[in-house]
XYZ file of C-alpha atoms in Angstrom:
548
model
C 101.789 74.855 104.233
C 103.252 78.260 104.693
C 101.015 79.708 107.022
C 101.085 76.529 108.979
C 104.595 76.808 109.360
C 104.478 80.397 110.554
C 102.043 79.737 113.054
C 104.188 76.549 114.534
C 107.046 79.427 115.001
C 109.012 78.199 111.266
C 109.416 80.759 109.540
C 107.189 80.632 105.930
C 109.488 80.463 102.826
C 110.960 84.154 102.056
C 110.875 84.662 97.700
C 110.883 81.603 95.142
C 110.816 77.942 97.136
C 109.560 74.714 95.775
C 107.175 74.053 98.939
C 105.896 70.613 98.971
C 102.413 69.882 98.401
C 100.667 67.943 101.140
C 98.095 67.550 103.114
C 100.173 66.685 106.586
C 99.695 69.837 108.494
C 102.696 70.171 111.750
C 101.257 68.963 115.136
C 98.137 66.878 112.552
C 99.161 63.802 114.501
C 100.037 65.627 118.165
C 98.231 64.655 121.507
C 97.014 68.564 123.084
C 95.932 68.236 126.618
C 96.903 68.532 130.504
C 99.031 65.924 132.597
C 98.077 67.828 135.953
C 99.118 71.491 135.709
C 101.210 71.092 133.280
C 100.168 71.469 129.494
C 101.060 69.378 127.365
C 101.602 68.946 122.863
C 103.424 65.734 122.208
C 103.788 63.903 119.104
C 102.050 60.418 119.354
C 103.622 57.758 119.098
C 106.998 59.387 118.687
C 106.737 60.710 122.428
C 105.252 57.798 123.903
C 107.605 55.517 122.893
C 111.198 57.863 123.470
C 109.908 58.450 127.237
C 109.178 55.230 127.727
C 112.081 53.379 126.458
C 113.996 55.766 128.326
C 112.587 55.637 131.704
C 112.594 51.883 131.189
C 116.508 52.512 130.670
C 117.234 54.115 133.581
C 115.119 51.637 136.300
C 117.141 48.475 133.997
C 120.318 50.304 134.716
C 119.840 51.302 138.302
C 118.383 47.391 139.073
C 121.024 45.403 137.618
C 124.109 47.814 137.520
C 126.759 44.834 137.193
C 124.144 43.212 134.377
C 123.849 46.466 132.314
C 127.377 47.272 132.464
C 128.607 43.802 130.712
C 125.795 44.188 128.544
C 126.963 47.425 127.385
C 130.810 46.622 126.962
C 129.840 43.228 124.881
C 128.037 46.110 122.737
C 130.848 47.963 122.342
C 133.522 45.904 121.657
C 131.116 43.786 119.063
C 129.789 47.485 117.247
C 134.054 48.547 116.873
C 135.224 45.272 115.866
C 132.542 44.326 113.669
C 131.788 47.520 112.138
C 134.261 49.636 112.627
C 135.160 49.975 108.523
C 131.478 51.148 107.907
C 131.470 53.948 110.354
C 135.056 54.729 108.361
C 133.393 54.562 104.905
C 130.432 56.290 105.538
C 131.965 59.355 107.490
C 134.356 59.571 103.854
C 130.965 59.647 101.497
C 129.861 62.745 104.314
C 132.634 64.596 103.415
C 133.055 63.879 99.405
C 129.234 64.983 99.712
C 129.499 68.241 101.505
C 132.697 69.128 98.766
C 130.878 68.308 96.170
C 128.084 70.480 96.956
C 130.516 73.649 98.004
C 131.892 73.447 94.496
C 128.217 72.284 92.318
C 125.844 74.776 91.342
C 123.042 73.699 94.136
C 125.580 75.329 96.013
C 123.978 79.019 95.095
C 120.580 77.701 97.160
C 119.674 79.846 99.728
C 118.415 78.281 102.945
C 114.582 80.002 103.903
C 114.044 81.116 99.453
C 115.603 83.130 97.372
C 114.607 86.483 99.410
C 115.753 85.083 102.650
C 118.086 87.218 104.993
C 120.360 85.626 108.450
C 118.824 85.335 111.305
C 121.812 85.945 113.235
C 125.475 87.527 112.926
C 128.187 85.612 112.133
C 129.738 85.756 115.729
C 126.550 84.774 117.458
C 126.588 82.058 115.349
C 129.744 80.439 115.326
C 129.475 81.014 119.213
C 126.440 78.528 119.081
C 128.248 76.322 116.804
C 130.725 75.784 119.114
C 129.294 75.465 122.502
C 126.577 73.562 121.157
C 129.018 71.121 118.753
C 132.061 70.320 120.618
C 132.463 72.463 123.713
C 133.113 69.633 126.369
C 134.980 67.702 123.835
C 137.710 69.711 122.825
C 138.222 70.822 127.024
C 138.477 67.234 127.558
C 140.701 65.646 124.781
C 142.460 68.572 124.009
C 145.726 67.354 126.192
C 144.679 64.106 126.195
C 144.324 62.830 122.519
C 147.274 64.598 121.026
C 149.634 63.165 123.500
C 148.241 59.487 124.064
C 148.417 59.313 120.502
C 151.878 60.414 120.248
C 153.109 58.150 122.960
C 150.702 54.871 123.091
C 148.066 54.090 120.576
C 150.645 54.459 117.791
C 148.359 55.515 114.939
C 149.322 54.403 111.146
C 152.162 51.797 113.132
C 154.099 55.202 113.688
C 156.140 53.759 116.652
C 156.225 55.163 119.967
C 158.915 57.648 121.200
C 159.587 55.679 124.673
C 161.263 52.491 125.609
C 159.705 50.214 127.781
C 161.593 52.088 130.469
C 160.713 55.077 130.037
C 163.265 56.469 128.676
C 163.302 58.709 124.949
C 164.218 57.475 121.695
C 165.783 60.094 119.807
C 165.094 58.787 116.481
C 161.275 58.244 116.963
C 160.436 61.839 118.144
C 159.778 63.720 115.451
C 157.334 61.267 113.569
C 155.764 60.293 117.088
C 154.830 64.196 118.001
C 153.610 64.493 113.868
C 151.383 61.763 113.904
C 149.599 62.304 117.192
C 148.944 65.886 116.002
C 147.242 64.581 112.661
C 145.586 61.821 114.181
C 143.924 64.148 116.998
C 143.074 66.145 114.228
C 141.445 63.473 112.169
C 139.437 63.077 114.758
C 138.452 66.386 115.102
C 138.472 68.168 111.567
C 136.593 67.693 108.331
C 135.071 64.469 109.106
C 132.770 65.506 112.398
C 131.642 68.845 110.899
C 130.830 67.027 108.108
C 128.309 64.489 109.473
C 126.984 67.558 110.939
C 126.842 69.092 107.833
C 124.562 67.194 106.786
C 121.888 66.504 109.145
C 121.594 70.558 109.189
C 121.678 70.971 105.545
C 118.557 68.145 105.159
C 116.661 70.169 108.442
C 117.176 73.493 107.358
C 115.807 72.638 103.543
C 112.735 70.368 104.250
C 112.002 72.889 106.812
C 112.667 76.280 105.905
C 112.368 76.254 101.796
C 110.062 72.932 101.753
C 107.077 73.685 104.489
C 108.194 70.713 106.409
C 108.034 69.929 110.161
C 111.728 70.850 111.507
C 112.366 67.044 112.308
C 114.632 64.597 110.972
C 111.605 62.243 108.823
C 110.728 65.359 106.798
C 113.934 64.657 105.230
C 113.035 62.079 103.846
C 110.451 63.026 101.747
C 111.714 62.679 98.208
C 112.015 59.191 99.132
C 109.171 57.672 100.972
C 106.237 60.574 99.883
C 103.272 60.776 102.323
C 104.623 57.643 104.129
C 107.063 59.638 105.818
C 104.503 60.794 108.284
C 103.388 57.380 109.299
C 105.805 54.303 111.090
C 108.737 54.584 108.604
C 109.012 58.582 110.087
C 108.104 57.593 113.583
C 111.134 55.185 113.336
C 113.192 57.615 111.938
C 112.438 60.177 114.629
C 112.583 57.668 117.456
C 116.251 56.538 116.165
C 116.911 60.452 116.002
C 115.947 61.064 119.881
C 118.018 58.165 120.997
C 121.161 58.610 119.329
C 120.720 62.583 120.596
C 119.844 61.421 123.746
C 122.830 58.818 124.403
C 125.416 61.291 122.643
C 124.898 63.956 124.661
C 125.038 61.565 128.052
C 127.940 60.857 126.707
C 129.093 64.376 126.976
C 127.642 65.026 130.115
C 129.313 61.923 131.631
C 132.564 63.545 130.437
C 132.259 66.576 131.406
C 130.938 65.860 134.694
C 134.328 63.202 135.570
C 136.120 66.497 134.175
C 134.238 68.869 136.680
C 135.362 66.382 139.196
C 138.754 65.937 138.510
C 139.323 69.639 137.982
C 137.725 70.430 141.358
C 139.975 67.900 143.207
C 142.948 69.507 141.886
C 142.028 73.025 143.070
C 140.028 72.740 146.030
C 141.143 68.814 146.968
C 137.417 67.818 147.073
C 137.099 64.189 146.587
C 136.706 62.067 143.049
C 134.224 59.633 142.741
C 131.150 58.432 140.881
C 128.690 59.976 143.899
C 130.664 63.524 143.604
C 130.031 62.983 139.459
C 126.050 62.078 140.394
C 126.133 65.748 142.203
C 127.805 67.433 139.659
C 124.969 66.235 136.628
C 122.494 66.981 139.018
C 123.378 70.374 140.082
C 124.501 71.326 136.230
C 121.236 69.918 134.830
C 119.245 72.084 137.431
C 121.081 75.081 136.058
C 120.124 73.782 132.594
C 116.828 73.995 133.284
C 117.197 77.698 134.457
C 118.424 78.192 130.719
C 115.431 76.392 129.360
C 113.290 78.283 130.439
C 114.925 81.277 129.256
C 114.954 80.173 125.300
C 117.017 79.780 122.933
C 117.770 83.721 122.608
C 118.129 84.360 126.356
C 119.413 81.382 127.583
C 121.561 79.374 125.159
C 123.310 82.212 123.169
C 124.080 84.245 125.885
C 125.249 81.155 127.252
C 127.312 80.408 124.027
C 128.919 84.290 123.811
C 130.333 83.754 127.488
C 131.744 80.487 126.290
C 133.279 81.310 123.207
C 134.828 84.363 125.265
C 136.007 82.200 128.125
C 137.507 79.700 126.138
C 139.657 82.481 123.680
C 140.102 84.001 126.822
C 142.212 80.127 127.907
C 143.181 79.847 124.485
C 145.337 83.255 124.365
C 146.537 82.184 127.617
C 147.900 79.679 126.638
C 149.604 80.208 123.981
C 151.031 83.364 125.903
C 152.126 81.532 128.208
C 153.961 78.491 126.757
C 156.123 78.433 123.832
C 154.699 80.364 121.725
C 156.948 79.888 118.492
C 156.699 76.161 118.948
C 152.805 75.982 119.465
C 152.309 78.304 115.981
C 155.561 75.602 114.682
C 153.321 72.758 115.536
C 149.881 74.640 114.447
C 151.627 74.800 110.821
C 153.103 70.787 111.248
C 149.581 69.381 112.231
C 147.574 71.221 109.586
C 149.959 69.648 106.940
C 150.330 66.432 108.592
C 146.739 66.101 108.599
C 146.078 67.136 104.960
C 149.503 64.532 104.450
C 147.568 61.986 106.223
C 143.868 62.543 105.831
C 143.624 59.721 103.108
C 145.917 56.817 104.703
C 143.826 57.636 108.208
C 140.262 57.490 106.523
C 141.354 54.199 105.037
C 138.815 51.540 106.274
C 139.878 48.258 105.175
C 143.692 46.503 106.000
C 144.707 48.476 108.701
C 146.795 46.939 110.984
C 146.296 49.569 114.201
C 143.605 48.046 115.058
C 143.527 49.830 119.138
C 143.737 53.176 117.214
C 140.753 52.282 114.598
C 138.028 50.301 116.742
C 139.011 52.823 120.228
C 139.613 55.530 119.012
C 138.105 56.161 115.179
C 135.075 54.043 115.387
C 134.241 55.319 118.313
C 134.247 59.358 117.303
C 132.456 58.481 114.106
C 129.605 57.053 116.447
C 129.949 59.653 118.889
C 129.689 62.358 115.661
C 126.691 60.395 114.255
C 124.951 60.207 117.685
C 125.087 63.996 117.958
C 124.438 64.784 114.721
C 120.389 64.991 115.541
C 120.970 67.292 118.033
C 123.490 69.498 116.538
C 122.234 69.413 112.987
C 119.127 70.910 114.444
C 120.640 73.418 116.064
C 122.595 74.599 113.341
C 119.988 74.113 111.239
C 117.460 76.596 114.009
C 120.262 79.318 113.582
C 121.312 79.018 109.919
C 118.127 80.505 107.933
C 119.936 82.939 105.391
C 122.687 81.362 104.397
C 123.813 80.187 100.771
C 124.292 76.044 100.906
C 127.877 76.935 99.743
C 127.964 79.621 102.781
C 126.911 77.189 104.754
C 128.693 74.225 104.083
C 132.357 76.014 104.087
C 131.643 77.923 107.663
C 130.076 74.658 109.237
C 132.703 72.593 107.561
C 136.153 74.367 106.919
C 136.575 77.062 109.280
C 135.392 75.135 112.542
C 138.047 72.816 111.598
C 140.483 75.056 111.264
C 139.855 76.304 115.023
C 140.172 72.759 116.176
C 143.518 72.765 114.470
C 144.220 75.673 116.119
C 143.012 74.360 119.750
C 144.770 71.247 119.235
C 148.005 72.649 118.273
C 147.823 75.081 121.458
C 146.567 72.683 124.364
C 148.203 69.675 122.750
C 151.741 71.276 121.705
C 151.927 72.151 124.976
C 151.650 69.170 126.561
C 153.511 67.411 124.419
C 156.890 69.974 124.809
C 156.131 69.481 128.474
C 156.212 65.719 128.241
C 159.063 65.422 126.060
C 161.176 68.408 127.586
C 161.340 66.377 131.252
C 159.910 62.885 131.221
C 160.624 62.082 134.382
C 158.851 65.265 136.285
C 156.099 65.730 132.941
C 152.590 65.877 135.619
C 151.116 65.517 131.599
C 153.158 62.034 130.987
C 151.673 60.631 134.694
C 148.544 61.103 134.109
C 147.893 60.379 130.329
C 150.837 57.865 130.003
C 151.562 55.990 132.906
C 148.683 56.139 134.823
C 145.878 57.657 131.825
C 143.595 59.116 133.654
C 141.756 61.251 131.390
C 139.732 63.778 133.137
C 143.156 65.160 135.181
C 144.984 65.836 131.518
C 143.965 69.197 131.137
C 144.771 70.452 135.009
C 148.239 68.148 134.590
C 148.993 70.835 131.686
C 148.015 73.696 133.158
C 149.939 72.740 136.161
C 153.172 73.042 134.082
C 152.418 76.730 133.453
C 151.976 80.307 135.337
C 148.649 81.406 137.128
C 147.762 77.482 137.330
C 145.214 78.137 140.175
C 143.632 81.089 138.403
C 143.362 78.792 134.889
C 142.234 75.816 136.437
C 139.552 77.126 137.609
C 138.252 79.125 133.936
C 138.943 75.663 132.864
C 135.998 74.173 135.512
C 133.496 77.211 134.696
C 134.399 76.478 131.090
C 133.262 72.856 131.022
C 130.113 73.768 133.079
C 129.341 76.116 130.541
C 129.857 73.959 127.373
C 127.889 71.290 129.996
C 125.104 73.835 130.554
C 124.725 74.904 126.816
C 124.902 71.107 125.535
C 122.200 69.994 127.689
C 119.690 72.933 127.312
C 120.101 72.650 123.505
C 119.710 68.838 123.576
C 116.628 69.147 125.352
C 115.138 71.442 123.061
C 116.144 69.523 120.043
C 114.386 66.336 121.564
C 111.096 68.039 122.530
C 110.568 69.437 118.854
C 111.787 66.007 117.491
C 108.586 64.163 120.158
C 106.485 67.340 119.308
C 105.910 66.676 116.020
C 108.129 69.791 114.329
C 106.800 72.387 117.060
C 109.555 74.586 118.238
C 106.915 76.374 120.752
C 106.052 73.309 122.311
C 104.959 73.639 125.867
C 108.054 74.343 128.390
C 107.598 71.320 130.996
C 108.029 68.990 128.010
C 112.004 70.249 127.301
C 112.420 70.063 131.407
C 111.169 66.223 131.279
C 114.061 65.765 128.513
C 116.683 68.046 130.087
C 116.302 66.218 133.238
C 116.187 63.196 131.998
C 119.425 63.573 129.362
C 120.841 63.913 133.602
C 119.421 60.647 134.304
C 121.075 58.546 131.608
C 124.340 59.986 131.905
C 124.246 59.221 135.726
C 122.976 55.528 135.484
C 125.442 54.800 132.633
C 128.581 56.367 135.120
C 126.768 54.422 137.777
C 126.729 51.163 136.172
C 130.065 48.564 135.906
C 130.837 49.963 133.052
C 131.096 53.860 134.200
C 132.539 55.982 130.993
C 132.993 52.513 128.845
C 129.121 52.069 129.083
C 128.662 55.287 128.015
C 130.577 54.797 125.087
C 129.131 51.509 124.112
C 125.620 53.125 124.414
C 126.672 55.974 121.894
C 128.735 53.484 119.425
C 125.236 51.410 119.522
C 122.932 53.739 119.091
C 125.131 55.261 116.338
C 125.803 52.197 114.447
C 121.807 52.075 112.762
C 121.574 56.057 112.521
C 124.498 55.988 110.141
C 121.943 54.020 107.584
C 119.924 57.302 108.144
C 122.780 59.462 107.356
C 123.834 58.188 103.935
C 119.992 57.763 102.608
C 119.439 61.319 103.802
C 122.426 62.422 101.494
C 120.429 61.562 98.735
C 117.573 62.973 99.855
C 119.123 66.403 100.232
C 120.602 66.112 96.500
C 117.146 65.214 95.129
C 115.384 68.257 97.286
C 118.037 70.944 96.209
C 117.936 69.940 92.843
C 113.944 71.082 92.722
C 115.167 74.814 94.434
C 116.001 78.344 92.884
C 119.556 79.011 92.618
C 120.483 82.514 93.114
C-alpha cells in the first residue's frame, strides 16, 4: 500500500507504522474517462449518487420554493426538539475523548510514522485552521451572540438586564453581561474544536500511518474490515459529502447576508435575497480562481491574508474601545466559561429550552456538519505532528483565540449597549429589531475610522467566504474520488460551484437562513452516529502504532 499511496499524492508512511494489509488499492473502484473535454476520475457510486442527489436538490428547491421551505423548518424544529440532548451528549464524549488522549500514552503517536517531520510551520498552519474552521462564523456572531445572549435568550434562566420597557435593571447586569460571555463561548470553545478533533485525528491516521484512502470510510476499518470499501463505506462517504456540503452553504448563506448588509451600510447598496444571489455567485467565481491555484497557492495564501486582516481588526479594536474593560471581560469570560462549562453541557432537565434547541443544538449540528470538511483539511496539513501536539493546538489554543475574539468584538458591544441604551446602534439591531447580519457594522459604527473598518470587515468575510468554499470543494472531490487528492481539476469546480447553488436555493426558498439551518441540523443529526463509532475506531487504530 505504500507506494500506492505515494503515487495518489499521500504521502507513504515515514519510519515504524502499522500499515494495514489489504488488497483495496486507492482509485480500485474509480470510473477514469472523458465527459467532453473535460477528464474525469470519480469514485463510483459515491460520485454518482452526491451529484445527483444534489442537483435533484437544487431543481426541488427552485420548483416549489414555498413547499421546500416548510419542509425544511418542520425539519428543524422536529431535529432541536427531539434531539437536541443527543447532539449535547455526544459533543461531551468528543471532548472527554480528545482529553483523554492528550494526557494517555497513544498520545506520543506521531501522525505520518515515527520518522515523520511537519509539513508546514506552525503559522501557516493555524492560518489554515482558522480561515478554513470558523472564519465567517466568528465575523458574523462575534457582536451578535455575546450580546443577544446577554439581553434575550437568557441562558441557564440568568434573567435579562432590561424591563419590558427598555429600561436597565441595575441588579441584573453583572450576571446578564457574565453569562452571555460564557454562553457565546460555549458555543465557540472546546466543544467545536473538539468534534473537529476528531474527524482529523481518524483521517490523518488511516491515511498517513495506515495506507488508507484519505476519506472518512477508511476510518472505519478496525470495525467493519474489507467491508468498508463496499455499501457500508459508500454510505459513510455519501453522509460525509452531504453534511460538508450543507454546512458550508450554511456558511456561505451567512456570509453572503453579511456581505450584503455590510455593503448597504457603507456604500447604501440595497439588501435583499437577489443582491445575496450576486454576492455567492460572484464569490464562488473567485473561488474557483483559487481552485485552480491549489491548496499551496490558492488557499494558504488565501488563509495568511486572512489571519493578517482579521489581527489587523482585532488590534483595532481593542485599540480603539476600552481597552482595560475588553482584557477585564477577556479574564471574566474565560472563567465564567470554565465556571459554567459543566451546567451548559448538561443535556437533560434544562429548562431554557430557546437557548438549548436555537442556539446549542443547532452549533453542535452546524460543528458536526463541518466536521468532514474541516477534519480533512486539518488532517491534509497536519502530517508531523505528535497526537498530543495535535490535539492541544487543534483543541486548546484555537479556543483560547475565540475567547479572545469574543471578549474583544463582544465586550465591546456590550459596553456600548449598556453605556447608552437608548442611542446603542448595537441594541437596535440585535435587540429590538435582531437583525443579524448588521451587528458587526452597528459596533463598528460606535467607534473611530468606522468607514475605513467596515469595509476590512466586508473583504474579511469574502476572504473567510473565498477560503471556505475552495477548501470545501476540494474536500468533497477527494471524498467522490475515491481518496485521490490529484483528482482531475473540473471535478472540484463542479463542487465549488455547486456548494454556490445550495446556499442560493436554500436563501431563495421560504425559509431563507432558517432553511439553511434546518438543512445543516438534518444532515447533522445521522453523521453524529458516525462521529462517536469513529471514536472508537481511532482508539483501536492508535493502540496498534509506535509511540515515540
Amino acid at each position: 500500500m505504500s507506494d500506492t499511496t505515494d503515487d495518489q499524492g499521500i504521502p507513504a508512511p515515514e519510519g515504524a507504522s502499522q500499515i494495514i494489509d489489504t488488497d483495496y488499492e486507492i482509485g480500485q473502484d474509480n470510473y477514469e474517462g472523458k465527459f467532453g473535454p473535460f477528464g474525469l476520475d470519480i469514485h463510483n457510486p459515491v460520485f454518482l449518487i452526491s451529484g445527483i442527489a444534489v442537483v435533484l436538490f437544487v431543481f426541488y428547491t427552485l420548483a416549489l420554493p414555498e413547499q421546500s421551505g416548510a419542509a425544511f423548518n418542520w425539519m428543524f424544529a422536529f431535529a432541536t426538539k427531539t434531539f437536541d440532548w443527543f447532539f449535547l451528549a455526544a459533543a461531551n464524549v468528543f471532548v472527554i475523548f480528545c482529553l483523554v488522549l492528550i494526557v494517555s500514552p497513544l498520545g506520543k503517536v506521531r501522525l505520518g510514522g515515527a520518522e515523520a517531520s511537519p509539513d508546514y510551520s506552525y503559522l501557516g498552519w493555524f492560518a489554515m485552521l482558522f480561515a478554513a474552521g470558523m472564519g465567517i462564523g466568528l465575523m458574523f456572531f462575534g457582536v451578535l451572540e455575546p450580546v443577544y445572549h446577554m439581553a434575550v435568550s437568557e441562558p441557564l434562566g440568568v434573567p435579562s438586564p432590561f424591563a419590558e420597557d427598555g429600561s436597565l435593571i441595575p441588579e441584573n447586569v453583572a450576571a446578564a453581561k457574565t453569562m452571555g460571555l460564557a454562553a457565546t463561548i460555549f458555543h465557540w470553545g472546546l466543544h467545536p474544536w473538539a468534534i473537529y478533533a476528531v474527524v482529523a485525528l481518524a483521517l490523518a491516521l488511516f491515511s498517513y500511518n495506515k495506507g488508507l484512502p484519505l476519506t472518512t470510510r477508511s476510518a472505519f476499518y478496525p470495525i467493519l474490515g474489507e467491508r468498508v470499501w463496499g455499501w457500508w463505506g459508500h454510505v459513510i462517504d455519501v453522509l460525509a459529502v452531504f453534511a460538508t456540503l450543507f454546512g458550508l452553504a450554511t456558511s456561505l448563506g451567512l456570509g453572503a447576508s453579511q456581505v450584503n448588509a455590510g455593503l448597504n451600510h457603507v456604500f447604501g447598496l440595497p439588501m435583499g435575497p437577489l443582491q445575496q444571489v450576486a454576492i455567492i455567485s460572484g464569490i464562488t467565481a473567485v473561488a474557483l480562481v483559487s481552485v485552480l491555484r491549489g491548496l499551496d497557492g490558492g488557499v494558504k495564501v488565501l488563509s495568511e491574508i486572512n489571519m493578517g486582516m482579521a489581527t489587523l481588526l482585532l488590534l483595532f479594536v481593542l485599540i480603539a474601545g476600552p481597552t482595560l474593560l475588553i482584557l477585564s471581560d477577556f479574564a471574566l469570560g474565560l472563567g465564567a466559561y470554565l465556571k459554567e462549562i459543566v451546567p451548559l453541557s448538561n443535556p437533560v432537565g434544562r429548562e431554557d429550552d430557546s437557548f438549548v434547541q436555537g442556539w446549542t443544538a443547532f452549533y453542535w449540528a452546524w460543528w458536526i456538519s463541518w466536521s468532514p470538511f474541516v477534519g480533512m483539511f486539518i488532517a491534509r496539513v497536519s502530517r508531523g505532528r505528535t497526537v498530543r501536539e495535535f490535539l492541544t493546538c487543534v483543541l486548546i489554543i484555537p479556543s483560547l483565540v475565540c475567547v479572545l475574539w469574543m471578549a474583544v468584538f463582544g465586550g465591546v458591544a456590550i459596553d456600548q449597549v449598556l453605556s447608552d441604551p437608548a442611542t446603542s446602534q448595537v441594541k437596535a439591531q440585535v435587540i429590538d429589531s435582531y437583525n443579524p447580519p448588521l451587528s458587526l457594522f452597528a459596533m463598528l459604527e460606535g467607534l473611530p475610522l468606522s468607514q475605513i473598518t467596515s469595509v476590512l470587515a466586508v473583504l474579511l468575510v469574502i476572504l473567510f467566504f473565498v477560503t471556505s468554499s475552495d477548501s470545501g470543494s476540494l474536500v468533497i472531490d477527494t471524498i467522490t474520488a475515491g481518496g485521490k487528492i490529484d483528482a482531475p481539476l473540473p471535478q472540484r469546480v463542479f463542487w465549488c460551484v455547486f456548494e454556490g447553488a445550495v446556499a442560493i436555493v436554500l436563501l431563495l426558498s421560504a425559509g431563507g437562513l432558517g432553511s439553511l439551518q434546518s438543512m445543516v441540523i438534518s444532515t447533522g443529526l445521522p453523521f453524529t452516529l458516525v462521529l462517536l463509532v469513529m471514536c472508537f475506531a481511532i482508539w483501536k487504530g492508535l493502540q496498534a502504532e509506535r509511540r515515540i
